[in-house]
PDB file of C-alpha atoms and ligand atoms in Angstrom:
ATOM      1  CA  UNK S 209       5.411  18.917 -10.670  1.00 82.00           C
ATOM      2  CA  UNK S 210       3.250  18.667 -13.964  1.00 86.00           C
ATOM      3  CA  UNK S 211       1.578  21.839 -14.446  1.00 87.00           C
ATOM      4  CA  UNK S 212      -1.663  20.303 -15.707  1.00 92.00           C
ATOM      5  CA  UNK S 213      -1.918  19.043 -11.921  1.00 97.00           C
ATOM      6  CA  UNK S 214      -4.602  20.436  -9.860  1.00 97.00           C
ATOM      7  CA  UNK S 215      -2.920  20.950  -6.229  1.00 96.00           C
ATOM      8  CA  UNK S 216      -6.280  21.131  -4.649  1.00 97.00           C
ATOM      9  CA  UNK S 217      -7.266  18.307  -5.820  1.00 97.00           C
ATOM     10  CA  UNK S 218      -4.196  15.420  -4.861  1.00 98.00           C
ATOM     11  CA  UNK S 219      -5.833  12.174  -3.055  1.00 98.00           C
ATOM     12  CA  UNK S 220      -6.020  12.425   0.404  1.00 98.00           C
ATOM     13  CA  UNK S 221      -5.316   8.785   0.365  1.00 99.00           C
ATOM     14  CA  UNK S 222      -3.549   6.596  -2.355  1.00 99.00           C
ATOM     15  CA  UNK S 223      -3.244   2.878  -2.325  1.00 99.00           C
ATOM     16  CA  UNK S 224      -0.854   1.140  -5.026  1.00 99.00           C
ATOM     17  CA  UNK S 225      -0.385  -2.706  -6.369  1.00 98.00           C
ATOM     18  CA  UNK S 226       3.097  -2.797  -6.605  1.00 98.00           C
ATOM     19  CA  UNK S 227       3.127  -5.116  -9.450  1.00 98.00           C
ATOM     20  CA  UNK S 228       5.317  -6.323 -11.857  1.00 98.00           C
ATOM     21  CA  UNK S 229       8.630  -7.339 -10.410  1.00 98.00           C
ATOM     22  CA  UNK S 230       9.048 -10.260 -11.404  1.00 98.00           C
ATOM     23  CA  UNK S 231       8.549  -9.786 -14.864  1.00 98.00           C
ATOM     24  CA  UNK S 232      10.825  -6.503 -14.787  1.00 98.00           C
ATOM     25  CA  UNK S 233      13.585  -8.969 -13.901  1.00 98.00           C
ATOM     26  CA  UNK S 234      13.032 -11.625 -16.300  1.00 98.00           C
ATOM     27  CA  UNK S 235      13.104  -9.456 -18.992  1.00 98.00           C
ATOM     28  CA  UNK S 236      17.026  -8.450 -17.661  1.00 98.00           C
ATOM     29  CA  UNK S 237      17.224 -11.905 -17.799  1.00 98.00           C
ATOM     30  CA  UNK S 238      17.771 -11.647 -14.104  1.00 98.00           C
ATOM     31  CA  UNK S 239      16.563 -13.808 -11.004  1.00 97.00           C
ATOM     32  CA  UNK S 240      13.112 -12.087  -9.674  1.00 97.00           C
ATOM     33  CA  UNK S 241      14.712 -11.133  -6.411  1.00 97.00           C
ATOM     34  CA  UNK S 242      16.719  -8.384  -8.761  1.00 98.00           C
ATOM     35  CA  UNK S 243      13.441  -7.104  -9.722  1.00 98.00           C
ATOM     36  CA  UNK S 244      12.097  -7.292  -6.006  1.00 97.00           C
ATOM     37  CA  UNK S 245      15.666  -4.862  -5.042  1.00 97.00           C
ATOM     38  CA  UNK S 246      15.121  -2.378  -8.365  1.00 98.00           C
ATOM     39  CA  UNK S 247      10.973  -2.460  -6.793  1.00 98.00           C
ATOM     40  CA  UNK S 248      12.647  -0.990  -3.628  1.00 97.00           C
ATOM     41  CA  UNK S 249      14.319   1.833  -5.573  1.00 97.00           C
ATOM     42  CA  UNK S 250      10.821   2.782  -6.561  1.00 98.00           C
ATOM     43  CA  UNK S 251       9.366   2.833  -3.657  1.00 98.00           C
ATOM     44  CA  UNK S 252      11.553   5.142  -2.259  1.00 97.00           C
ATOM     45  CA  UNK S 253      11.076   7.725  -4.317  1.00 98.00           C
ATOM     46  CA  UNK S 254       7.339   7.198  -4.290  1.00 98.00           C
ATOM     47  CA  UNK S 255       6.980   7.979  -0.957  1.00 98.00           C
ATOM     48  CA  UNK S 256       9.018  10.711  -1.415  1.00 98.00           C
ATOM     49  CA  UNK S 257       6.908  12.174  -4.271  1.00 98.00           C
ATOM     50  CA  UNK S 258       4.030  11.254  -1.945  1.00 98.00           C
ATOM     51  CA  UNK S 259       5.591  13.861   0.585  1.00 98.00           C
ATOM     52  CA  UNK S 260       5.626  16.317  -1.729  1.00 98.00           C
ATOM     53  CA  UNK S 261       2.449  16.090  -3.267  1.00 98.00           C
ATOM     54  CA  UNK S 262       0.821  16.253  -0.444  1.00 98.00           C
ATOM     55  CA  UNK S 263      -0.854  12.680   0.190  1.00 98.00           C
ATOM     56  CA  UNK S 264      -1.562  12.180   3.279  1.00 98.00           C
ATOM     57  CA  UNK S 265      -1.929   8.678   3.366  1.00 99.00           C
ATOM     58  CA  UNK S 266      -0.088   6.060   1.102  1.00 98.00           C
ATOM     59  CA  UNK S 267      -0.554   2.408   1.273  1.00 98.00           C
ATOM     60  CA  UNK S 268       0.947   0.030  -0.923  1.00 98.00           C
ATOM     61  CA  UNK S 269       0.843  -4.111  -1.238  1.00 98.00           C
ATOM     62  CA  UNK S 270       4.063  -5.924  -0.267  1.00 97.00           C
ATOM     63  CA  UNK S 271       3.086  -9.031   0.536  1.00 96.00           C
ATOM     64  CA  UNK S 272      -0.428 -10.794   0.343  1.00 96.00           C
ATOM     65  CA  UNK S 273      -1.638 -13.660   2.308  1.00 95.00           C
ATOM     66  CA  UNK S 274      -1.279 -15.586  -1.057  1.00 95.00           C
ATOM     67  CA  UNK S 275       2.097 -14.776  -1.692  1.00 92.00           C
ATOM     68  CA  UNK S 276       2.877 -17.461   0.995  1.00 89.00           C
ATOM     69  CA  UNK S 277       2.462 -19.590  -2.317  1.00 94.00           C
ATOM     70  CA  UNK S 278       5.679 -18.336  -3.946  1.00 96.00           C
ATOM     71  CA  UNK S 279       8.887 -20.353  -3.629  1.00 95.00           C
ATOM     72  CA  UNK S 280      10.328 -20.004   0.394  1.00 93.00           C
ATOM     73  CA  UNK S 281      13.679 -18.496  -1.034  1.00 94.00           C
ATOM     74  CA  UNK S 282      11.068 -15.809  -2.817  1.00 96.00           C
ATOM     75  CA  UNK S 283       9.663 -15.308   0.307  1.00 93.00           C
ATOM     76  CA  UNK S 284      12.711 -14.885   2.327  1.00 94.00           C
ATOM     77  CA  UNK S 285      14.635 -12.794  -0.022  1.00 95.00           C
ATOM     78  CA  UNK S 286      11.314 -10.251   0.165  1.00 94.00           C
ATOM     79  CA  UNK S 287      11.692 -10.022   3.824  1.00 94.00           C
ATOM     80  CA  UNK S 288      15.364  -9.514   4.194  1.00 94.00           C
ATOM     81  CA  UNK S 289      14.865  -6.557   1.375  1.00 95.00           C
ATOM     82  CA  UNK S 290      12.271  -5.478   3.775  1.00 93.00           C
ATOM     83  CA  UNK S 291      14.763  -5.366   6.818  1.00 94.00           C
ATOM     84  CA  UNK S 292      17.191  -3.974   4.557  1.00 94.00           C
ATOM     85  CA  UNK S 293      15.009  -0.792   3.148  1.00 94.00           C
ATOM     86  CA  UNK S 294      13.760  -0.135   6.965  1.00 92.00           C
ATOM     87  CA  UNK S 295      17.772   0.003   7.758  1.00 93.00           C
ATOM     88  CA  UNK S 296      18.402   2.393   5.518  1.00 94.00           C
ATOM     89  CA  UNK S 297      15.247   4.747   5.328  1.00 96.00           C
ATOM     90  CA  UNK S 298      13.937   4.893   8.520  1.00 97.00           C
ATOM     91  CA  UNK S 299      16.123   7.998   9.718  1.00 97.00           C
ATOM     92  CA  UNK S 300      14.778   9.918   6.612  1.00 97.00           C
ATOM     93  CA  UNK S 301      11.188   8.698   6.442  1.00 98.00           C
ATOM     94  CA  UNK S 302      11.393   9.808  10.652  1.00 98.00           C
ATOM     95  CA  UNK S 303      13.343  13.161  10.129  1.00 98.00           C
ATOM     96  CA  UNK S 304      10.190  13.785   7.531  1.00 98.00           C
ATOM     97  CA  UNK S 305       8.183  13.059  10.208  1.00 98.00           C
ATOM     98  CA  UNK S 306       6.208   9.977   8.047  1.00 98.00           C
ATOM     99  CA  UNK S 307       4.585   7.400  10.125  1.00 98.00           C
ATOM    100  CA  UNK S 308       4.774   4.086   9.496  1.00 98.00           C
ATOM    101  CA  UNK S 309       2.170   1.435   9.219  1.00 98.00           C
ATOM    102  CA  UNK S 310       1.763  -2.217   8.843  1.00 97.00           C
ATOM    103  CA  UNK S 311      -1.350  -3.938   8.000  1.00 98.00           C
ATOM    104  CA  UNK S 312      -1.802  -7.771   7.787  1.00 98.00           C
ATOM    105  CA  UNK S 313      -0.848 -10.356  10.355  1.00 96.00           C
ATOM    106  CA  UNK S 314       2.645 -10.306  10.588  1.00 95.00           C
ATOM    107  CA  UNK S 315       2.552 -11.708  13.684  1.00 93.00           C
ATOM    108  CA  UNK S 316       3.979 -14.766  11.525  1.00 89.00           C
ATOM    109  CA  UNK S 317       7.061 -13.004  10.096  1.00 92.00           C
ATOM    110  CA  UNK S 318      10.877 -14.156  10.406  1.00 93.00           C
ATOM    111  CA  UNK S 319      12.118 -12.485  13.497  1.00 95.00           C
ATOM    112  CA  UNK S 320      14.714 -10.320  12.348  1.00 94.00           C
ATOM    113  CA  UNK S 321      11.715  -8.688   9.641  1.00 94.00           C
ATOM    114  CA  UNK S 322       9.496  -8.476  12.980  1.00 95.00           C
ATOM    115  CA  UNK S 323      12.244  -6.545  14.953  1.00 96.00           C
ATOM    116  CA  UNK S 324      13.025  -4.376  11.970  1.00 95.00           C
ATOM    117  CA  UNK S 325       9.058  -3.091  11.767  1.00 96.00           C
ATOM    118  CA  UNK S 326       8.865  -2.726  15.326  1.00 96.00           C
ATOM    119  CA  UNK S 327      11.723  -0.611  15.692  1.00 96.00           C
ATOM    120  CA  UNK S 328      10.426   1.659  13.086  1.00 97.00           C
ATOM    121  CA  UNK S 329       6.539   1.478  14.484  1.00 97.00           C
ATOM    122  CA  UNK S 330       8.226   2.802  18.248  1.00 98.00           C
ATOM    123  CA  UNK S 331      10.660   5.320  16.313  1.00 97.00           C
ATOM    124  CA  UNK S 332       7.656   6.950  14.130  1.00 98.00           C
ATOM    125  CA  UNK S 333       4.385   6.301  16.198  1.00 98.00           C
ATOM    126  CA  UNK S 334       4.163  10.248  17.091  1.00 98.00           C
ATOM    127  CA  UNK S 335       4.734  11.371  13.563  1.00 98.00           C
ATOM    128  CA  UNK S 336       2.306  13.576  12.439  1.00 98.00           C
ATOM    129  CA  UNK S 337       3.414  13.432   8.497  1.00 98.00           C
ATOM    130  CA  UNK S 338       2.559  11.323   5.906  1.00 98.00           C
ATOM    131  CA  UNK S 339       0.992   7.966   7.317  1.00 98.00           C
ATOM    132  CA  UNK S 340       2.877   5.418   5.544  1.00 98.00           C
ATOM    133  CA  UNK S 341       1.089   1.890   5.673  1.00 98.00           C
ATOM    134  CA  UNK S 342       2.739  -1.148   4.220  1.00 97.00           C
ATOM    135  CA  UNK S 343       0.157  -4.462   3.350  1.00 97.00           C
ATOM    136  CA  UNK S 344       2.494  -7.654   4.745  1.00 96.00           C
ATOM    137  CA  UNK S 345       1.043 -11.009   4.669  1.00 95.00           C
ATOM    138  CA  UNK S 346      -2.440  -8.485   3.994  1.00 97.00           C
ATOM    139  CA  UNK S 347      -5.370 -10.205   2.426  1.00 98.00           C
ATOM    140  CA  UNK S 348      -8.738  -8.684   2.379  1.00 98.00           C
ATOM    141  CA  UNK S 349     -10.734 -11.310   2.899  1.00 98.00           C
ATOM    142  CA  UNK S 350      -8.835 -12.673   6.005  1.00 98.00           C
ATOM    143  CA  UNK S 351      -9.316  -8.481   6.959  1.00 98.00           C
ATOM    144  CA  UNK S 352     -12.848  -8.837   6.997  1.00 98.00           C
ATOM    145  CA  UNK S 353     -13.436 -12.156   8.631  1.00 98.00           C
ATOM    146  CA  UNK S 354     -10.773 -11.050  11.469  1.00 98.00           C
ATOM    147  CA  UNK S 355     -13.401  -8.077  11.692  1.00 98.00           C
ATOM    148  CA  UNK S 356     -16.032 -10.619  11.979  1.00 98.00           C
ATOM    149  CA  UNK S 357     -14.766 -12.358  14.532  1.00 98.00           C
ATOM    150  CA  UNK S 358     -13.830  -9.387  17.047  1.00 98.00           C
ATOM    151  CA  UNK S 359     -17.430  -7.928  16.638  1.00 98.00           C
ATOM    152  CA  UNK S 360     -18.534 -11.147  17.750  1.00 97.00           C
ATOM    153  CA  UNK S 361     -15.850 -11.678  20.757  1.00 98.00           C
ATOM    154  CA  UNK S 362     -16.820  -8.176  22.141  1.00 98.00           C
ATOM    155  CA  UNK S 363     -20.752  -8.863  22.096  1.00 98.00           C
ATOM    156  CA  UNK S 364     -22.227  -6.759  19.891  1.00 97.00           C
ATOM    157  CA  UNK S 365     -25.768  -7.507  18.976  1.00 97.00           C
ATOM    158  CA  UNK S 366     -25.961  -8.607  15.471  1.00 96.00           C
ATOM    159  CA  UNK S 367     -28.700  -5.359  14.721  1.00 97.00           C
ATOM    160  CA  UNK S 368     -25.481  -3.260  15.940  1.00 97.00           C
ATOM    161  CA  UNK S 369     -23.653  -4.398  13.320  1.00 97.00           C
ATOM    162  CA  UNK S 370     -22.981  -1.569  10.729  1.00 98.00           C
ATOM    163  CA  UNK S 371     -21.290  -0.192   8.250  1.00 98.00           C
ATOM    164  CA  UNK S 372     -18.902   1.857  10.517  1.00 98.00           C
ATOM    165  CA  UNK S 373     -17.873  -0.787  13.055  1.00 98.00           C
ATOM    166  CA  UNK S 374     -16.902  -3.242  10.219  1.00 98.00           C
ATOM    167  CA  UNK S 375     -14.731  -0.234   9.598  1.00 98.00           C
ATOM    168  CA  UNK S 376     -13.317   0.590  12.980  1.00 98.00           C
ATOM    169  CA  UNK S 377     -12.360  -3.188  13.253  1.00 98.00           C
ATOM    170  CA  UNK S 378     -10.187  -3.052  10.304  1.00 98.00           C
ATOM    171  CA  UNK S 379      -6.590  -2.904  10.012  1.00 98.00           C
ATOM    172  CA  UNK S 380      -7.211   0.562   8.585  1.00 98.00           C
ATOM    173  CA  UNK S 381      -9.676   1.544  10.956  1.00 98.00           C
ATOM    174  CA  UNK S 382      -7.702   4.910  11.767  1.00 95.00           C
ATOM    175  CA  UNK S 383      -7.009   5.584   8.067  1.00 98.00           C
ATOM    176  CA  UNK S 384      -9.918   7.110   5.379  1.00 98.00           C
ATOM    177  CA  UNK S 385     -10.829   4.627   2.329  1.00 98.00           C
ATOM    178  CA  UNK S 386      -8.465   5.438  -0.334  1.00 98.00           C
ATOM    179  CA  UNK S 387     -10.150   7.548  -3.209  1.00 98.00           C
ATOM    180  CA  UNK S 388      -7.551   6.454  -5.796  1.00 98.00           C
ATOM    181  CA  UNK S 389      -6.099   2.705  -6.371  1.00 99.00           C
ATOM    182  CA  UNK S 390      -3.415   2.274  -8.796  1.00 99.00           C
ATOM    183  CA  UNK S 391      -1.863  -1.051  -9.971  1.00 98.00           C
ATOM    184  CA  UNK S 392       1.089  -0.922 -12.172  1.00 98.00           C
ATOM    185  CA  UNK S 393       2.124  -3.683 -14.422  1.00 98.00           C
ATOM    186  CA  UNK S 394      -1.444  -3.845 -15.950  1.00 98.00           C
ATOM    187  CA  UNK S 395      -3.105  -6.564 -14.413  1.00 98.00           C
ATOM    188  CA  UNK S 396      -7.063  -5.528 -13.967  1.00 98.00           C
ATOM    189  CA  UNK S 397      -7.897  -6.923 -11.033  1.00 98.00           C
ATOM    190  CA  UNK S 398      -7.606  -6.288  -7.196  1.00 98.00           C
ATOM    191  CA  UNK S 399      -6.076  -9.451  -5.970  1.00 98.00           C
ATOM    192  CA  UNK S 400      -7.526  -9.120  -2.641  1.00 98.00           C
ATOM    193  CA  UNK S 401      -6.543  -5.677  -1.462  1.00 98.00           C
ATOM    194  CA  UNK S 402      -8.761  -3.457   0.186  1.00 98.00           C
ATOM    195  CA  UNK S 403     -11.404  -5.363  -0.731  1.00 98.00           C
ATOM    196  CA  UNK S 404     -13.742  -3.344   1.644  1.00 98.00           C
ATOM    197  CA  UNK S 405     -12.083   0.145   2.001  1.00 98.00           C
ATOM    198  CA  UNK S 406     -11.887   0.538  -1.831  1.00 98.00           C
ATOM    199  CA  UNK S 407     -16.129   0.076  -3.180  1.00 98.00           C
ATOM    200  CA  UNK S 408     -15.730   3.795  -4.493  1.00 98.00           C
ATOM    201  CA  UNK S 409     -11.973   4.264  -4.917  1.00 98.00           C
ATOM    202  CA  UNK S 410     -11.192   5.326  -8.358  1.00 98.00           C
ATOM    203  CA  UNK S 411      -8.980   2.498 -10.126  1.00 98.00           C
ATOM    204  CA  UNK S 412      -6.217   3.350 -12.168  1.00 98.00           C
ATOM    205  CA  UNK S 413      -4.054   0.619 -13.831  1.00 98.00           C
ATOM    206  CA  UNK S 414      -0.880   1.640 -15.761  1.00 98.00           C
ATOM    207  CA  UNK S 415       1.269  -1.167 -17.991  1.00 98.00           C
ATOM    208  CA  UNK S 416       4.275   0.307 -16.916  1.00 98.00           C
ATOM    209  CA  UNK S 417       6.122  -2.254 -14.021  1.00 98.00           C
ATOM    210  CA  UNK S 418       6.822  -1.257 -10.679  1.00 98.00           C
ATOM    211  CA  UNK S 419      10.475  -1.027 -10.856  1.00 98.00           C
ATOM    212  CA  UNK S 420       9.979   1.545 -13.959  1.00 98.00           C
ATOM    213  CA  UNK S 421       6.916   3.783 -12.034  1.00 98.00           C
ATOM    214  CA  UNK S 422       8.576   6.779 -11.136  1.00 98.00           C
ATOM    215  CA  UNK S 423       6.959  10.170 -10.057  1.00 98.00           C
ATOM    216  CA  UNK S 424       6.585  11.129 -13.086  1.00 98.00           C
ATOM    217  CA  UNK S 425       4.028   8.149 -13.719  1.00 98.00           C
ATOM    218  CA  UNK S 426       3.167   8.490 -10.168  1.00 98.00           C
ATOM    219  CA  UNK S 427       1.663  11.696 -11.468  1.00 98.00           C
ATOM    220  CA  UNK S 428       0.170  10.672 -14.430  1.00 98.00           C
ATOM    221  CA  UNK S 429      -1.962   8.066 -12.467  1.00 98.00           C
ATOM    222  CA  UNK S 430      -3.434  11.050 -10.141  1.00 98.00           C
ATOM    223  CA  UNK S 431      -4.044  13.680 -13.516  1.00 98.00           C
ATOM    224  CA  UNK S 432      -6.289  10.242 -14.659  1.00 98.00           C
ATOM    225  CA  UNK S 433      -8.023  10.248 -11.230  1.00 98.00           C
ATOM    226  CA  UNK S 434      -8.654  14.538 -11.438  1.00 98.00           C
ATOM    227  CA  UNK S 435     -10.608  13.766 -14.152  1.00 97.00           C
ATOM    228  CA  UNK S 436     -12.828  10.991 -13.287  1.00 97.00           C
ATOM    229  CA  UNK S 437     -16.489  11.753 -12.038  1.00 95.00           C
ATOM    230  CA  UNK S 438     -16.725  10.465  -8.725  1.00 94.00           C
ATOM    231  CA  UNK S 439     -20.778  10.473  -8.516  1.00 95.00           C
ATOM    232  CA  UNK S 440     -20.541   7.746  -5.694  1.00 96.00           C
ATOM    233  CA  UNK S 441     -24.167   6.236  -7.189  1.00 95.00           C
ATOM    234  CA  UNK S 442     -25.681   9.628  -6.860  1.00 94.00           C
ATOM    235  CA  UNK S 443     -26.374  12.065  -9.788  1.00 90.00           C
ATOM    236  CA  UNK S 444     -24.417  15.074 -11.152  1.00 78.00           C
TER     237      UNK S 444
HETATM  238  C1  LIG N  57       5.361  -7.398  -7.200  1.00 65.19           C
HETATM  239  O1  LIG N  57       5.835  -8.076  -8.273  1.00 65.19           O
HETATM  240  C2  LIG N  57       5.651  -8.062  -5.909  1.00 65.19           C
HETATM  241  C3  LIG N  57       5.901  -7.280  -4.746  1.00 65.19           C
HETATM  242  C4  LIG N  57       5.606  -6.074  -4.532  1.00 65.19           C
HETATM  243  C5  LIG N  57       6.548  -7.982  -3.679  1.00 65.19           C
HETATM  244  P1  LIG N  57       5.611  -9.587  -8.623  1.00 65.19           P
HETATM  245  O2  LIG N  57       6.608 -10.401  -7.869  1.00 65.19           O
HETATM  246  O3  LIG N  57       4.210  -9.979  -8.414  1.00 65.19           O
HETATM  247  O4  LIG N  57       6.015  -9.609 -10.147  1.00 65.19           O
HETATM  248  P2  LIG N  57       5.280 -10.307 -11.350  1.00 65.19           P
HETATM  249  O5  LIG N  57       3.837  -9.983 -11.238  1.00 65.19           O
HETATM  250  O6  LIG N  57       5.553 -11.762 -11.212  1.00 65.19           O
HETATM  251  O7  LIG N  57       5.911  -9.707 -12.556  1.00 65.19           O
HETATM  252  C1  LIG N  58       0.325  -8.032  -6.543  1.00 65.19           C
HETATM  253  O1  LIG N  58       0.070  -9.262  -6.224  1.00 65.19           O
HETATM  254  C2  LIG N  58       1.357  -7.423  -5.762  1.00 65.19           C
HETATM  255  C3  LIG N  58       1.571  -7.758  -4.378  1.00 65.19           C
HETATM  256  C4  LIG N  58       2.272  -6.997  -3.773  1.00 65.19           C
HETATM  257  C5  LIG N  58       1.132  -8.892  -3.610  1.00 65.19           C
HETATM  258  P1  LIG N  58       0.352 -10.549  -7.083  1.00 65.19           P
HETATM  259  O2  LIG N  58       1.311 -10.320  -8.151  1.00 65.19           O
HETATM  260  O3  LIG N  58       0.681 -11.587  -6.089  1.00 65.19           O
HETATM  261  O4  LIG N  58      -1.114 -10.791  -7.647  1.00 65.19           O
HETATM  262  P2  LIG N  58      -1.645 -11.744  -8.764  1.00 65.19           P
HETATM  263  O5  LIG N  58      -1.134 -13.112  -8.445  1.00 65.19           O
HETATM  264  O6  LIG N  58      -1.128 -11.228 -10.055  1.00 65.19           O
HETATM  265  O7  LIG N  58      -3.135 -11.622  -8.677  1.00 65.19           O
HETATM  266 MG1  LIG N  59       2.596 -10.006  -9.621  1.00 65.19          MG
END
């Protein structure tokens, strides 16, 4: 672990933009569904690192509800990667007791992806490790009108509305806000993730492509988040 690291101080909760794939591949010269695989490699050992660190909660962006714009062979190939890393990690990510999440509507998903998350939901839903949340066919926008929409099914009063039950009717609503975004492949911008859960995250944005962010970057990203000043529009 780099020294300069304060251990007291790790994220409770990080969200990443897994970015960059695509352009990782092209610069192989190679079709983006090689960068998509290589992006699966990273992951691993992200979540790994994750363990180890001590994060509780790690999120990342696999899909968003814009991505549906990408060729269908783009599409598919992303889901059958999906169904292939859940085949192969699932008995590690349960032995380390992580629990897996999945936020977005996948209700829509190919059926073999569908029977590949729920088999890993039922496996790890009494996990008490590191909650492990993936964003699939997740925008934040659709999030927050979906929230919308069940406050107003149940009846609330509109003077009930608040702050907190916007929250609890979240995908996330058993998970904290993140205090630290990252976004590799240095796009600045949030392309609809979180949207809500991340007004006071700390943003950090690193050029370096998903496929290439290991944990030593991984790392990096949370040393640059140590030394921000959260002040959370209060003074210090
Ligand atoms: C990230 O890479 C995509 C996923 C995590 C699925 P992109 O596919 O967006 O790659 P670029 O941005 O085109 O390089
Ligand atoms: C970032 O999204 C990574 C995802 C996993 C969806 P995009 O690559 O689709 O975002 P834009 O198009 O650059 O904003
Ligand atoms: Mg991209």
């Amino acid at each position: 672990m780099n020294t300069s690291l304060d251990k007291n101080r790790i994220p409770r909760h990080v969200a990443i933009i897994m970015d960059g794939n695509g352009r990782w591949a092209k610069a192989k010269g190679q079709p983006r569904l090689f960068g998509h695989n290589a992006g699966m490699e990273a992951l691993r050992e992200i979540v790994r690192h994750s363990q180890t660190l001590g994060v509780k909660y790690l999120t990342v962006y696999a899909f968003s509800t814009e991505s549906g714009k990408r060729p269908e062979d783009e599409g598919a190939g992303l889901f059958k990667l999906l169904v292939k890393y859940f085949g192969s990690e699932i008995d590690e990510l349960h032995a380390n007791h992580v629990k897996v999440n999945i936020i977005g509507d996948w209700s829509k998903l190919p059926a073999e992806s569908k029977q590949a998350i729920n088999d890993a939901l039922e496996k790890t839903k009494n996990n008490d490790g590191l909650v492990f949340s993936i964003a699939l066919n997740y925008g934040g926008r659709d999030e927050i009108a979906r929230a919308v929409k069940n406050i107003i099914e149940s009846g609330v009063n509109a003077a009930d509305i608040t702050e907190e039950l916007m929250s609890k009717n979240l995908y996330t609503a058993d998970i904290p806000d993140p205090e630290l975004v990252i976004r590799t492949s240095g796009e600045l911008r949030l392309s609809n993730f979180l949207i809500w859960q991340s007004a006071y995250s700390e943003i950090v944005i690193t050029p370096v492509l998903w496929p290439d962010f290991t944990k030593e970057e991984y790392e990096k990203c949370i040393l640059e988040y140590q030394g921000r000043d959260r002040r959370f529009g209060g003074i210090k």
